[in-house]
Structure formats: structure tokens, C-alpha cells
Coordinates of C-alpha atoms in Angstrom, one line a residue:
X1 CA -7.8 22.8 19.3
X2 CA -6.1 24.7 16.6
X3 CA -8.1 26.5 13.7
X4 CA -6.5 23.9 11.1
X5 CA -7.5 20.9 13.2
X6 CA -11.0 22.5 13.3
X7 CA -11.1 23.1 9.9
X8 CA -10.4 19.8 8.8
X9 CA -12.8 18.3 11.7
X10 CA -15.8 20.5 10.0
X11 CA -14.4 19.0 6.1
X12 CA -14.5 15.9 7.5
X13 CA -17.7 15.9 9.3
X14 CA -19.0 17.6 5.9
X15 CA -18.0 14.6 3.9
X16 CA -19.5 12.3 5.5
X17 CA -22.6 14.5 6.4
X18 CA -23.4 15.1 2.5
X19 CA -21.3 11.8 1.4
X20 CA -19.7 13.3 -1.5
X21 CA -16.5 15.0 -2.3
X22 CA -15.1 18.3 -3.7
X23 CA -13.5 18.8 -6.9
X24 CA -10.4 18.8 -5.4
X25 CA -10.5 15.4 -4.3
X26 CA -12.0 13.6 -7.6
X27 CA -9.0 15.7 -9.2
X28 CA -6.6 14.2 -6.8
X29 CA -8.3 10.7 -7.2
X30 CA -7.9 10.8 -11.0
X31 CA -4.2 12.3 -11.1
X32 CA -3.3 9.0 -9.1
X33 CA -5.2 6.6 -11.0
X34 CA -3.5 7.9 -14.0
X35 CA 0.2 7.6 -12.4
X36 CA -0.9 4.4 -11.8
X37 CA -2.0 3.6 -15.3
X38 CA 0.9 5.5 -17.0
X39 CA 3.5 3.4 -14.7
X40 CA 2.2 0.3 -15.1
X41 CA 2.3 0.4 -19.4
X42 CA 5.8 1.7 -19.0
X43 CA 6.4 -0.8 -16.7
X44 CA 4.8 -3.6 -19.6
X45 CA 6.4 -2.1 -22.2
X46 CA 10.1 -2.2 -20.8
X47 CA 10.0 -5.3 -19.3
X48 CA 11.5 -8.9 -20.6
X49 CA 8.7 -11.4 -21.3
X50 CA 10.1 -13.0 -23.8
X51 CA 10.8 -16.1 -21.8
X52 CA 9.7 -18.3 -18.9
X53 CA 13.3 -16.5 -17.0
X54 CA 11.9 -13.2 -17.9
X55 CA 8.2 -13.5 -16.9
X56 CA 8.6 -15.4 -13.5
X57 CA 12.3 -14.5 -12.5
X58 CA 12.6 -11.1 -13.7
X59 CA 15.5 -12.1 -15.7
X60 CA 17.5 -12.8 -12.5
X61 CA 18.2 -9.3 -12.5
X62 CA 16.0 -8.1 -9.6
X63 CA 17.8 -6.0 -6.8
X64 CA 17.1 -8.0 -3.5
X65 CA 15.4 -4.7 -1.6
X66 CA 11.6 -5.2 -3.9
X67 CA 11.8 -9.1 -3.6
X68 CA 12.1 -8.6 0.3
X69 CA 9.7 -6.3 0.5
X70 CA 7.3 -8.3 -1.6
X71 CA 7.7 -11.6 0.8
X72 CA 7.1 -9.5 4.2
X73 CA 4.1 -7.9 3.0
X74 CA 2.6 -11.0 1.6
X75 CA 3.2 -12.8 5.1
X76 CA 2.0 -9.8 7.4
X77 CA -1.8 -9.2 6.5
X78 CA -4.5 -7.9 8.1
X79 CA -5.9 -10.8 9.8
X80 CA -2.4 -12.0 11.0
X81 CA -2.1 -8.4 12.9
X82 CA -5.3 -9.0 14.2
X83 CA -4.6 -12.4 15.1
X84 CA -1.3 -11.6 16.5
X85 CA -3.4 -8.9 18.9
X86 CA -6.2 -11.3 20.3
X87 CA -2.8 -13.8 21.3
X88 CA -1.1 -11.7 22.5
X89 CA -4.6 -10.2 24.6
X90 CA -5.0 -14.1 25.5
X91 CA -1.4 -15.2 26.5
X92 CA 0.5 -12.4 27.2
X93 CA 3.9 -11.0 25.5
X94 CA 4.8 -14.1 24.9
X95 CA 3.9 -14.4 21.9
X96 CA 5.5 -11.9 20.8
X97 CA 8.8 -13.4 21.0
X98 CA 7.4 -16.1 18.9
X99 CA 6.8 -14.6 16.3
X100 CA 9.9 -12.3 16.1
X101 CA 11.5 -15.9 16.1
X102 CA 9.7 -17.2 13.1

């Protein structure tokens, strides 16, 4: 192994060993959580509420790339890759093909 993938082995083992994290990491955590935060008021503030169009449909003025994106991950889930696994473990590639059909 390399020295950095030892390094990080002995971080990793020493997180979990003493089941806490370094100042780095809570700085890291809380940087995120406040992108987050900071987005998502920008994001209320700027948007058009005003109406039933502009809550629900996003004043029909949504590119099609985030609507796509939001249908596909709410059909593939956790269980359904997991579900997908123990079919395709049961009947072979088969299904597979069904499901790139659907």
C-alpha cells in the first residue's frame, strides 16, 4: 500500500476506534450545512409563489434537465436496486432487459 492509503486506513480506523471527529470535519460539516441553508433562503426568496402556477408548476418556466432528473431519482431507490439485485440473482439477466424496457 501507499503511505496515503495507510494514512487514511489509520484516520479511519481512528474514527471509528474513539467515535468522534476532528475539527476539521465538524468545520467541513458546518460549512455545508450553511450552503445549504444560505441556498435554500435565496432559493425562497427569488422564487414565484404568488400563485397555484407558481408554487406547483414553477411558473412553467422550468428547463426540462431538473424535472428529469427529479422523476429518475424518485423511481430508482434503494430498495428497487436492491430488489432489482435479488431478480436478477433469482432469474438471471433477464430482467435486466425488463426493466431497461420500462
Amino acid at each position: 500500500m501507499e503511505a496515503a492509503e495507510m494514512d487514511k486506513k489509520r484516520r479511519v480506523e481512528k474514527i471509528l476506534a474513539d467515535g468522534g471527529l476532528e475539527v476539521a470535519d465538524i468545520v467541513i460539516i458546518v460549512i455545508y450545512f450553511i450552503v445549504v441553508i444560505t441556498v435554500g433562503f435565496l432559493a425562497s426568496k427569488y422564487s414565484r409563489r404568488g400563485s397555484v402556477s407558481g408554487f406547483f408548476l414553477a411558473s412553467r418556466n422550468m428547463h426540462w434537465l431538473p424535472v428529469g432528473a427529479s422523476l429518475f431519482s424518485s423511481n430508482i431507490g434503494s430498495e428497487h436496486l436492491i430488489g432489482l439485485a435479488g431478480s436478477g440473482a433469482a432469474s438471471g439477466v433477464a430482467i435486466a432487459t425488463y426493466e431497461m424496457n420500462a
